[in-house]
Tab-separated table of C-alpha atoms in Angstrom:
chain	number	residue	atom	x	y	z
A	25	UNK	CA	-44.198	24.776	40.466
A	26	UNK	CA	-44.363	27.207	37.630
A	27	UNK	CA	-40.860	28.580	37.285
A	28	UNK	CA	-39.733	31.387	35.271
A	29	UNK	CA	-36.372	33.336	34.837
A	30	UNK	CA	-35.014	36.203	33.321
A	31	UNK	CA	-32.419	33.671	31.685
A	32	UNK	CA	-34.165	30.914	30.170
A	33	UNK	CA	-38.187	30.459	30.197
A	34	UNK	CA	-37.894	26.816	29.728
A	35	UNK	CA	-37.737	24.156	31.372
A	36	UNK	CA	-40.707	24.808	33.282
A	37	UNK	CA	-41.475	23.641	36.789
A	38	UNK	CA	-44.904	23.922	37.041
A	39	UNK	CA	-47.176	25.114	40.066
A	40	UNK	CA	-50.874	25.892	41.311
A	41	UNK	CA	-52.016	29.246	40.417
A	42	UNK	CA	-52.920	29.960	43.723
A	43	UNK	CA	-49.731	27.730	45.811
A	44	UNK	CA	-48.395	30.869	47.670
A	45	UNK	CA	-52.325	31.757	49.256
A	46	UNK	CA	-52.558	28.345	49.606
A	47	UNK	CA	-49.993	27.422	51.651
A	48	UNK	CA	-50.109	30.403	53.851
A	49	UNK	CA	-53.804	29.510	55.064
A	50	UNK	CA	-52.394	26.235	56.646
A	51	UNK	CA	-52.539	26.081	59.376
A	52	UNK	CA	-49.354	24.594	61.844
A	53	UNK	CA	-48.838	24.079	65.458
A	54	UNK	CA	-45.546	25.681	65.943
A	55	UNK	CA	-44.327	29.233	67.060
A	56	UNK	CA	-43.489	31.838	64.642
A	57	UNK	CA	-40.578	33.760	64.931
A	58	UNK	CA	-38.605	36.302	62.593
A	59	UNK	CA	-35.198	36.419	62.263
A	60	UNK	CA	-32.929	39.031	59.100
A	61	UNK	CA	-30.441	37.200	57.353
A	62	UNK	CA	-26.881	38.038	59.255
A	63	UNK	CA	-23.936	38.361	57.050
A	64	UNK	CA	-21.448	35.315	58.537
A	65	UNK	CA	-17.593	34.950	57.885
A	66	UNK	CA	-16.995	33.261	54.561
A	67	UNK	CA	-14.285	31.062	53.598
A	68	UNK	CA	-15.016	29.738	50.363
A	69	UNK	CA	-14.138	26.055	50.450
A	70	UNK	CA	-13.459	25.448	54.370
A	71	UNK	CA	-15.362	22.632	55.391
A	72	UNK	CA	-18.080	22.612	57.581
A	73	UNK	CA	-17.748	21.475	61.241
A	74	UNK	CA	-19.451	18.714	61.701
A	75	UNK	CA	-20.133	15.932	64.338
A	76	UNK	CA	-18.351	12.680	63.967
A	77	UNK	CA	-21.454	10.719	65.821
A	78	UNK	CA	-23.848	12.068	63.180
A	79	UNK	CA	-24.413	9.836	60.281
A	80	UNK	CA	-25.954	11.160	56.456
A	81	UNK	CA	-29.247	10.306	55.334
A	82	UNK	CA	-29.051	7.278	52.720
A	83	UNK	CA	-32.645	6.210	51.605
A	84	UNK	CA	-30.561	2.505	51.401
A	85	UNK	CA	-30.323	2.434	55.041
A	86	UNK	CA	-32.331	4.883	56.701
A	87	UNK	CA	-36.096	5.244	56.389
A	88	UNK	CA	-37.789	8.536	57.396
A	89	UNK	CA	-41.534	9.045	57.856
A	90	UNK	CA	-42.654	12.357	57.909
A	91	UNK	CA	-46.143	13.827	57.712
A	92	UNK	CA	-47.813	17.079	55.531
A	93	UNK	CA	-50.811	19.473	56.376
A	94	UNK	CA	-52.906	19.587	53.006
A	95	UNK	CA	-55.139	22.450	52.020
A	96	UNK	CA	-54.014	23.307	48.050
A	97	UNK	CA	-50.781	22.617	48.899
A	98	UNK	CA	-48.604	19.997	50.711
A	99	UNK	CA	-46.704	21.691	53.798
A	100	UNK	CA	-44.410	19.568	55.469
A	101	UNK	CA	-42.198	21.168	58.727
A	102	UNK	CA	-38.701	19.914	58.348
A	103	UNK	CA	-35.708	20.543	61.056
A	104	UNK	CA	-33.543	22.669	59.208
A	105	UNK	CA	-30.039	23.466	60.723
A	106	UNK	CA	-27.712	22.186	63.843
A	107	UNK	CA	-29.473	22.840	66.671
A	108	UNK	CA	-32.917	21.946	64.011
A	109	UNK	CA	-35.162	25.148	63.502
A	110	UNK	CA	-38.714	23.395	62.172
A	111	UNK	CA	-39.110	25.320	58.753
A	112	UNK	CA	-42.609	25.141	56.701
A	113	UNK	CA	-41.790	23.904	53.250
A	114	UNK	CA	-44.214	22.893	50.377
A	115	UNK	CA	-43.586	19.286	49.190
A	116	UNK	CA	-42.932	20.259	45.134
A	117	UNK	CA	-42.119	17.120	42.865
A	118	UNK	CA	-41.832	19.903	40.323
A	119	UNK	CA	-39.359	22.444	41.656
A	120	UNK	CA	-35.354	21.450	42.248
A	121	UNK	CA	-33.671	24.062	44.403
A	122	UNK	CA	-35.490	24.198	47.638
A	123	UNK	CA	-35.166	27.533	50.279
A	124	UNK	CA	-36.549	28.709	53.109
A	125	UNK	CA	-37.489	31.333	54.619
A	126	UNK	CA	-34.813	34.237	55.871
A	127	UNK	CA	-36.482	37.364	55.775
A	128	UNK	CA	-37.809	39.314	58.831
A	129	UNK	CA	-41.411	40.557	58.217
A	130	UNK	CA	-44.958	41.852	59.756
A	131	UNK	CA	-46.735	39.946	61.008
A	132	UNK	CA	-43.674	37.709	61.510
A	133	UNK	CA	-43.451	33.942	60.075
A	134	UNK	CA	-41.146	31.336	61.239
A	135	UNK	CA	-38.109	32.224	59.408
A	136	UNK	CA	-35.032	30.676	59.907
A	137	UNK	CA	-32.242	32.249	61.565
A	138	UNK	CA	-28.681	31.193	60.604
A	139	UNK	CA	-26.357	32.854	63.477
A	140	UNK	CA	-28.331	30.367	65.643
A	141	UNK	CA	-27.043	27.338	63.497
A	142	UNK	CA	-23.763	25.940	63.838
A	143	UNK	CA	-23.796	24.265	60.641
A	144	UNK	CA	-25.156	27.548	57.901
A	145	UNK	CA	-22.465	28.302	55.166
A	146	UNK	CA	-23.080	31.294	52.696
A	147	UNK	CA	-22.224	30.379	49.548
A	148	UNK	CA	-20.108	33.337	47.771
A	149	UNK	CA	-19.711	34.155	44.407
A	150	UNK	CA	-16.295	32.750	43.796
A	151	UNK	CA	-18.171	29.137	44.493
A	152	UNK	CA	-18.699	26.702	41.265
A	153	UNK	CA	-22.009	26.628	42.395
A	154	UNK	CA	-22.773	30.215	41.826
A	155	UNK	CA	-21.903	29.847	38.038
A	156	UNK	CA	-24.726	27.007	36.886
A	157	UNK	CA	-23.632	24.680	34.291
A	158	UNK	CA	-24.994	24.156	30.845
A	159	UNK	CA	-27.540	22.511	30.358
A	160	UNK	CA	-28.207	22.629	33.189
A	161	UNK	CA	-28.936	26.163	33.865
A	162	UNK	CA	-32.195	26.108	35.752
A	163	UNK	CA	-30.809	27.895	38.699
A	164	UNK	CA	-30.107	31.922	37.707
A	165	UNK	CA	-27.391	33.485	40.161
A	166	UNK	CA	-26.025	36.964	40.186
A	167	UNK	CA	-22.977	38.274	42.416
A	168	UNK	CA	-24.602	40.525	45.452
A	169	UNK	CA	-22.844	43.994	46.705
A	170	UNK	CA	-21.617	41.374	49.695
A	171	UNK	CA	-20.298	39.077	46.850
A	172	UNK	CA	-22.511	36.586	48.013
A	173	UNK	CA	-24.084	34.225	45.261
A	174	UNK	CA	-27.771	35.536	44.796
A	175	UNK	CA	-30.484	33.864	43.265
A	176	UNK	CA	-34.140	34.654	42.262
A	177	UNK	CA	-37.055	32.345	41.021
A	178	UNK	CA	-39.977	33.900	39.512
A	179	UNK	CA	-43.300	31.815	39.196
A	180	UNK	CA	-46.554	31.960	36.922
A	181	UNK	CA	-48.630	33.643	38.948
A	182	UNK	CA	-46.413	36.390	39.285
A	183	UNK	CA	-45.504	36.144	43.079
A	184	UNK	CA	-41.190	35.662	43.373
A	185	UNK	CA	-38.713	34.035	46.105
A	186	UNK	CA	-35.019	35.654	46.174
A	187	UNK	CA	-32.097	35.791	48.482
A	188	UNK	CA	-28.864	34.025	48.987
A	189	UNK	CA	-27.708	30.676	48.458
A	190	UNK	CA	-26.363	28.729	51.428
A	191	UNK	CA	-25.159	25.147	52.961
A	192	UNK	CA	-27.499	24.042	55.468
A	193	UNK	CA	-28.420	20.014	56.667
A	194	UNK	CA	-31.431	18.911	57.762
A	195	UNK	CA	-31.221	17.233	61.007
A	196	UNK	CA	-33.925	14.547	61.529
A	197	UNK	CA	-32.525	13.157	64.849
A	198	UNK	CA	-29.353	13.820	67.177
A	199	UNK	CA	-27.717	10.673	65.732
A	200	UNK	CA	-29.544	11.231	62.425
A	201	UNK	CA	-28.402	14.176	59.460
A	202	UNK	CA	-28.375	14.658	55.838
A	203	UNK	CA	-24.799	15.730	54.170
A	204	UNK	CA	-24.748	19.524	53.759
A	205	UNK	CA	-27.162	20.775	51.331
A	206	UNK	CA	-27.301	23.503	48.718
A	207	UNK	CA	-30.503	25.670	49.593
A	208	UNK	CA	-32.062	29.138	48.841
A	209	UNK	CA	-31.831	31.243	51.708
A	210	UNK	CA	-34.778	33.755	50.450
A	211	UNK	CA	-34.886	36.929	51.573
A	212	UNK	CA	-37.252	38.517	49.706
A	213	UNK	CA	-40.726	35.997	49.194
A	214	UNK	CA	-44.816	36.748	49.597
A	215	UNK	CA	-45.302	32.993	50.596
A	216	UNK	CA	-45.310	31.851	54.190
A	217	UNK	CA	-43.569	28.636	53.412
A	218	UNK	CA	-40.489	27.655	51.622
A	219	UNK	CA	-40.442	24.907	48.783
A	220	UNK	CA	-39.068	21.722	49.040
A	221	UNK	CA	-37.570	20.478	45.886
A	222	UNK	CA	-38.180	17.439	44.715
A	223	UNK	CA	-37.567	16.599	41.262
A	224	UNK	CA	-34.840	14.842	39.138
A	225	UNK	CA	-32.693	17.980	39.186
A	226	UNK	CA	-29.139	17.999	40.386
A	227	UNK	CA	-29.797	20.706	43.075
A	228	UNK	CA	-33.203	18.451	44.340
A	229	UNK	CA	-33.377	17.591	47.853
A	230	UNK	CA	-33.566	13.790	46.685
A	231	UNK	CA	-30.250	14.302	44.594
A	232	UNK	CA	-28.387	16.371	47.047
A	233	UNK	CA	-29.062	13.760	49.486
A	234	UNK	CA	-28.533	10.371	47.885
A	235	UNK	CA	-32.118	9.667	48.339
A	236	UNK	CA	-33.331	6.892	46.135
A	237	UNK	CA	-36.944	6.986	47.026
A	238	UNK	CA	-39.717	8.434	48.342
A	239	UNK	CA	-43.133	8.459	48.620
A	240	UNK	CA	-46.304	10.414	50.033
A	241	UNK	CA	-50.129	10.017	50.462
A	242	UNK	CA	-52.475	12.997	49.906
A	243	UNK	CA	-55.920	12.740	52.302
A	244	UNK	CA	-58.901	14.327	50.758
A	245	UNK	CA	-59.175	17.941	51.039
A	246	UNK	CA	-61.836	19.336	53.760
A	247	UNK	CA	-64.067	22.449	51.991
A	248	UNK	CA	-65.494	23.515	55.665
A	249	UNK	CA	-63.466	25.182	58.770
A	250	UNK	CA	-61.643	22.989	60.864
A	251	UNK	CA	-58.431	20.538	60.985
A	252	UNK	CA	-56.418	21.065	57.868
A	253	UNK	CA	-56.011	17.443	57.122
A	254	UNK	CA	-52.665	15.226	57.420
A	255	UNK	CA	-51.046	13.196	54.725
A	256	UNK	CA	-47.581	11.239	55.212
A	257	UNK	CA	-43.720	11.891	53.183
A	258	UNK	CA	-41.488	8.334	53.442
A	259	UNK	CA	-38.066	9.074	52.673
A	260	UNK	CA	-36.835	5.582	51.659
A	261	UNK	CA	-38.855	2.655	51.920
A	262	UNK	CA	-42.189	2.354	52.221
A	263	UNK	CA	-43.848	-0.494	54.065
A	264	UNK	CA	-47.010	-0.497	51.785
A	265	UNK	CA	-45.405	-0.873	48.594
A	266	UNK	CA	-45.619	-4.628	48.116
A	267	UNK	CA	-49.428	-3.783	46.958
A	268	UNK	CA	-48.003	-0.939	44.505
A	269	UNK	CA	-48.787	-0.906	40.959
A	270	UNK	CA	-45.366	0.513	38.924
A	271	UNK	CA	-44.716	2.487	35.130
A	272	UNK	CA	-41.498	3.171	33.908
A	273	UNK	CA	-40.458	6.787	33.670
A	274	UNK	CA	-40.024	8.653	30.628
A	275	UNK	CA	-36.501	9.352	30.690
A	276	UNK	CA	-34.491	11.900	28.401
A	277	UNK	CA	-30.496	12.458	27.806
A	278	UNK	CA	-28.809	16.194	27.722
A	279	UNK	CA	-28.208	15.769	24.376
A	280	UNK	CA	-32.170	15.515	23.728
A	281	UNK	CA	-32.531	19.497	24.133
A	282	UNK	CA	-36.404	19.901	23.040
A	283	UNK	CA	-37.724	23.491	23.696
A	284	UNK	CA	-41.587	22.415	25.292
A	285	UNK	CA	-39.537	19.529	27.249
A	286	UNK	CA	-38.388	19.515	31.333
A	287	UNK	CA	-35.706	16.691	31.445
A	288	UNK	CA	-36.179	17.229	35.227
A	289	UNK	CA	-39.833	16.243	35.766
A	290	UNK	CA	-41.386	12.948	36.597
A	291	UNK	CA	-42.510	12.295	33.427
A	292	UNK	CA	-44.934	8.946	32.879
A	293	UNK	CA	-46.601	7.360	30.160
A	294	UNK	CA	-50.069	8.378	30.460
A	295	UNK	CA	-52.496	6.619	27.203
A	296	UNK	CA	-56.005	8.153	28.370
A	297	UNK	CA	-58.763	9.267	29.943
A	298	UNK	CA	-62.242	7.998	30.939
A	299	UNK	CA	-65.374	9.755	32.032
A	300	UNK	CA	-68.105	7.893	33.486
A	301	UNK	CA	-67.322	4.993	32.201
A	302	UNK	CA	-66.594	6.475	28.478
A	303	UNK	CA	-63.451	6.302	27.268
A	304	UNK	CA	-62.376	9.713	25.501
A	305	UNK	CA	-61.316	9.830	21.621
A	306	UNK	CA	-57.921	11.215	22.095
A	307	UNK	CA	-55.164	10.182	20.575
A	308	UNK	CA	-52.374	8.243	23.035
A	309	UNK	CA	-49.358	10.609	21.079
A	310	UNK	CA	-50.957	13.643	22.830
A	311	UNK	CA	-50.027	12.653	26.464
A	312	UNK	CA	-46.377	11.910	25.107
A	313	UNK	CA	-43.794	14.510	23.942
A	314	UNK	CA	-43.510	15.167	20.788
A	315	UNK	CA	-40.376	16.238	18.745
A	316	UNK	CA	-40.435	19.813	20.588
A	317	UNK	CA	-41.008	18.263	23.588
A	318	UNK	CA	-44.855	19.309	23.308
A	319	UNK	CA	-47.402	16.711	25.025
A	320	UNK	CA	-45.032	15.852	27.827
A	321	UNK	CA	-46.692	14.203	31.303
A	322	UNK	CA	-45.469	14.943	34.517
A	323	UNK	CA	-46.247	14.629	38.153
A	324	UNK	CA	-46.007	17.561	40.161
A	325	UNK	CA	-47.155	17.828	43.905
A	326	UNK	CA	-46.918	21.430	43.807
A	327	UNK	CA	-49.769	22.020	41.443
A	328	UNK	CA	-53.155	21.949	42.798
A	329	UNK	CA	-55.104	21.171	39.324
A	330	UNK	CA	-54.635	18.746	36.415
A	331	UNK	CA	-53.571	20.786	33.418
A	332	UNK	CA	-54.023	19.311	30.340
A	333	UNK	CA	-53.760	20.363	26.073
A	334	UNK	CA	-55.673	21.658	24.001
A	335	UNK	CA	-56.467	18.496	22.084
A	336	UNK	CA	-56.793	16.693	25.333
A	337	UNK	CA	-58.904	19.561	27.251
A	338	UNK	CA	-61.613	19.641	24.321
A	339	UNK	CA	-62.079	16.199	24.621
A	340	UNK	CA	-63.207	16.642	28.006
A	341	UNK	CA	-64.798	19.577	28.027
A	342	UNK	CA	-66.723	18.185	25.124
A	343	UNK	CA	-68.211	15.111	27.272
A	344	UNK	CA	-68.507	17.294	30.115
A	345	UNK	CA	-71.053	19.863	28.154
A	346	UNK	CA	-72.669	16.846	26.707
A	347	UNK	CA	-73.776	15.716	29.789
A	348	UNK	CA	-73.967	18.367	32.179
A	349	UNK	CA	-73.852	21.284	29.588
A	350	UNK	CA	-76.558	22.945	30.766
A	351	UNK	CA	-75.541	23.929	34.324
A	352	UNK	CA	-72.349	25.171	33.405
A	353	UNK	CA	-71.537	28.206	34.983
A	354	UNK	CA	-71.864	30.656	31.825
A	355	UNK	CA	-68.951	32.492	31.170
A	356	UNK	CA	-66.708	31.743	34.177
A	357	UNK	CA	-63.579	30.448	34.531
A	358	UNK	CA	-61.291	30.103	37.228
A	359	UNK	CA	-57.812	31.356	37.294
A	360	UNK	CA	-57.962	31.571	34.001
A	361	UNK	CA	-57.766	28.272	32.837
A	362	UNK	CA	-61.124	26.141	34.184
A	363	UNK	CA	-63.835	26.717	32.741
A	364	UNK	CA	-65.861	23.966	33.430
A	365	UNK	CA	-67.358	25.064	36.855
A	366	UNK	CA	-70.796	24.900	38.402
A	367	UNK	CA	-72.746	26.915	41.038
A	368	UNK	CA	-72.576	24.551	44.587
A	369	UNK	CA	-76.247	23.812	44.210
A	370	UNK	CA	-75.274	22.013	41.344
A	371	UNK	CA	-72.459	20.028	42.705
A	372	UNK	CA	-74.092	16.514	44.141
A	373	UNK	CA	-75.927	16.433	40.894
A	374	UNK	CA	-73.101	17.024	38.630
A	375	UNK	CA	-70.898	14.153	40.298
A	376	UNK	CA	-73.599	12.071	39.946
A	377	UNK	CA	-74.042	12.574	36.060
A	378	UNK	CA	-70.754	12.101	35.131
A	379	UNK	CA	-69.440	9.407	37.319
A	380	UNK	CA	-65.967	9.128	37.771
A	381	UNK	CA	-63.118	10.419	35.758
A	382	UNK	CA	-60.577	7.593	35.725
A	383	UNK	CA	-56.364	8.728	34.027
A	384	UNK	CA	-55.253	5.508	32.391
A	385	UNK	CA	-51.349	4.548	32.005
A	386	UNK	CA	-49.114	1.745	30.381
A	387	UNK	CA	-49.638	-1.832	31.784
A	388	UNK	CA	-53.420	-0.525	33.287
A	389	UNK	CA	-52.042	1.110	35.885
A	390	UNK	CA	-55.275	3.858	36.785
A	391	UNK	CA	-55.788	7.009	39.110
A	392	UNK	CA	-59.566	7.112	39.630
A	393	UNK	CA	-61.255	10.109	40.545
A	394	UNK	CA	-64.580	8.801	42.269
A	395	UNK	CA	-67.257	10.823	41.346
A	396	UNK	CA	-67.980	12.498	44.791
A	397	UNK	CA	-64.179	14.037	44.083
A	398	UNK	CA	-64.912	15.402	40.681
A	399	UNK	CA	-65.255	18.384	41.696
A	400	UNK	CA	-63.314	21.357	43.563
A	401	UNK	CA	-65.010	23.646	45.528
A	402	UNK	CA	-63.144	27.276	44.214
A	403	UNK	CA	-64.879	29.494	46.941
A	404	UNK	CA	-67.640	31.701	46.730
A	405	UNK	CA	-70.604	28.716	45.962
A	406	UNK	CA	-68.602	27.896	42.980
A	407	UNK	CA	-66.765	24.244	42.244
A	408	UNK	CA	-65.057	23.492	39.154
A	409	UNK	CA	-63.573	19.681	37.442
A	410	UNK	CA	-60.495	19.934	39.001
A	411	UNK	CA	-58.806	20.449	34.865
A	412	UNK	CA	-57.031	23.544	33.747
A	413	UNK	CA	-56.595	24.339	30.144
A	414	UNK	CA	-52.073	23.753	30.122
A	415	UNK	CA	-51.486	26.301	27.243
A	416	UNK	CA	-53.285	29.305	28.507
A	417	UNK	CA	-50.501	28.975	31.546
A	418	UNK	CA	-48.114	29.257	28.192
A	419	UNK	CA	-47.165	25.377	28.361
A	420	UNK	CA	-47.616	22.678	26.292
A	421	UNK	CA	-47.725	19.436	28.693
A	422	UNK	CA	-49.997	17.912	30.596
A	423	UNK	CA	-49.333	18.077	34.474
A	424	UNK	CA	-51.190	16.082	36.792
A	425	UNK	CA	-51.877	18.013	40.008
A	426	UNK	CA	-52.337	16.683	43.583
A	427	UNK	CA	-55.637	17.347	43.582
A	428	UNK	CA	-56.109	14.177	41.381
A	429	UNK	CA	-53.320	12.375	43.587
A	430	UNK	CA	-55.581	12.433	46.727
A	431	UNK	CA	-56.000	8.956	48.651
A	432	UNK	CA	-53.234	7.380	46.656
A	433	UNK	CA	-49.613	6.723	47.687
A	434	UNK	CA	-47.441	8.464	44.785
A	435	UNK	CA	-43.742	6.571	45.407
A	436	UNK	CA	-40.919	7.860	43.110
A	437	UNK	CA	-38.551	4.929	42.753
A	438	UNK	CA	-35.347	6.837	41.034
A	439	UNK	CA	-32.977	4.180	41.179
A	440	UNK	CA	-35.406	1.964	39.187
A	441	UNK	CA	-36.804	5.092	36.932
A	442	UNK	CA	-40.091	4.189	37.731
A	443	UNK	CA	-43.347	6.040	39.773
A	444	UNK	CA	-45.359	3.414	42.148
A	445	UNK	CA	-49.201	3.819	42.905
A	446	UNK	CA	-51.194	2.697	45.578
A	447	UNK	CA	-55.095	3.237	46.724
A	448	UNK	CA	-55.094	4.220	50.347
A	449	UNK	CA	-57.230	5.507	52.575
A	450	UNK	CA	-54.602	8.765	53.172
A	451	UNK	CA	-55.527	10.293	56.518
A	452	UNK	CA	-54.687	6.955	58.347
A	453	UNK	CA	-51.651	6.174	56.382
């Protein structure tokens, strides 16, 4: 998710352009209801009650499996509270604080409402965690006129979640709870869903709750009306990673303060690409950060495209107009960073040509992209190679999007620093 603040512009979390229209076309079977944000008695370091018979969510004992609606996004419904309030949240390996919904708006969406949880805890401005640590300082916080700790994200595409932070578990089961969690209680937000962080940050979702691993499965994305398709979320183990292929993560200290760089990313060592068979002339070092932290990989769930550099982009755009150059699309380009797209008449054709696009990593690990997935269909008769150009979103890494992550089990193995991979058939996983 592509974060931006009016305190530091870097490290960015990086997003879909379109994640916020996205998410709010899936659709869910649940009841929406709207509920403001009610200002609650604080006391700044009381405990919160909670039930002796309930036991915290440790990915060393507990496995949970959970399951997604994919459209351009990955929108999992998660109990949130004590009694559990089912809260739409996008799955976002590159966002850390996650928040829901708190708002009350027309047409109303299922926002969560705190004075019906026994467990919500507003976090006020006296709290550490309303003063953000260096270097750490990803989270911005201001002090409200109710001296409650406020925060506010801003992403690329200019769309913006703000509100309050709180304390709320998730509650997976009567007997079953995560330890009181750090969350963004957003009252002010044009999305439908909330975010669920996911990255290496200390205010994640995996972090917060001693989670170390996880996993998820993206099923190919349906162009036509119908069933938004279903993909699966393990938190802990997964039973289907004996057949896993594994790199090590790229990993980076405090000290290493590069200004291109996000220490909090999944970053993996990615060494090429093929197309059709033909391997690409680009140069390993480009996929790797450089001194200013330039190059950098990452996996991020929340981003709908691959985004890749310049030097990296050329390449491909450079075999894609040698082979297919004349049916490209003249002078289009989607959200302002694809511009290799093709009317739909051209689309069966166009697969064919190229064959598929294969991302090669350390120790042969490979995501293949067959070539009947090449391309995205963009609405209005248009589909595009499912690339963006990284630097005209004002980056300089290489992000690899879940659109490129469909029908393969992504598993994020933190204790061991390493990302798992895994062909699967996704919408029977």
């Amino acid at each position: 998710m592509a974060l931006c603040s009016s305190v530091s512009l870097f490290p960015l979390l990086f997003s879909l352009l379109l994640l916020f229209s996205a998410s709010s076309s899936a659709n869910h079977d649940s009841v929406s209801f709207s509920f403001p944000l009610r200002s609650l008695p604080l006391s700044t370091e009381k405990p919160l009650k909670t039930n002796p018979k309930l036991r915290s969510l440790s990915s060393a004992s507990y496995n949970v499996k959970w399951s997604f609606k994919y459209s351009m996004a990955l929108v999992v419904s998660l109990p949130i509270g004590t009694p559990p309030q089912h809260q739409q949240m996008v799955l976002d390996t590159g966002s850390q604080l996650s928040w829901i919904q708190c708002h009350n708006k027309t047409p109303p969406t299922a926002s969560f409402d705190p004075s019906l949880s026994s467990s919500f805890y507003v976090i006020p401005c006296t709290h550490p965690l309303c003063k953000p640590r260096v270097p750490d300082f990803t989270l911005p916080t201001t002090c409200d006129q109710n001296r409650l700790c406020h925060y506010s994200y801003f992403y690329a595409d200019g769309t913006f979640a703000e509100g309050n932070l709180v304390r709320e578990k998730l509650t997976f089961s009567p007997s079953q709870t995560t330890p009181p969690l750090t969350l963004g209680c957003a009252t002010e937000s044009r999305d439908a869903s909330g975010i669920l962080g996911m990255n290496l940050g200390r205010l994640s979702f995996p972090s917060q709750a001693k989670i170390t691993k996880f996993s998820y499965c993206v099923p190919t994305r349906k162009t036509g009306p119908g069933n938004v398709p279903t993909g699966s979320f393990y938190i802990g183990n997964n039973p289907n990673s004996a057949r896993f292929r594994y790199v090590n993560m790229l990993t980076f200290s405090q000290s290493q303060r590069m200004p291109n760089l996000d220490p909090l990313a999944y970053t993996v060592p990615m060494q090429g690409i093929r197309i059709g068979g033909k391997r690409l002339n680009i140069n390993p070092s480009v996929f790797r950060p450089d001194a200013s932290g330039s190059g950098q990989t990452m996996i991020d769930s929340g981003s709908e495209f691959t985004f890749l550099v310049d030097q990296a982009y050329d390449r491909v755009r450079e075999e894609v107009v040698r082979v297919v150059g004349p049916r490209l699309k003249k002078g289009y380009v989607y959200g302002g960073v694809a511009d290799m797209c093709f009317d739909d008449s051209a689309r069966e054709t166009i697969g064919r040509l190229l064959g598929d696009v294969v991302l090669e990593f350390e120790k042969g690990v490979e995501i293949v992209v067959p070539k009947e997935r090449v391309l995205a269909d963009v609405g209005g008769g248009v589909h595009c190679v499912g690339i963006g150009r990284s630097e005209r979103l004002g980056a300089a890494s290489n992000i690899i999007g879940n659109i490129h992550q469909q029908n393969m089990w992504m598993e994020f193995d933190l204790a061991n620093h390493r990302v798992g991979f895994g062909e699967a058939d996704c919408s029977r996983s």
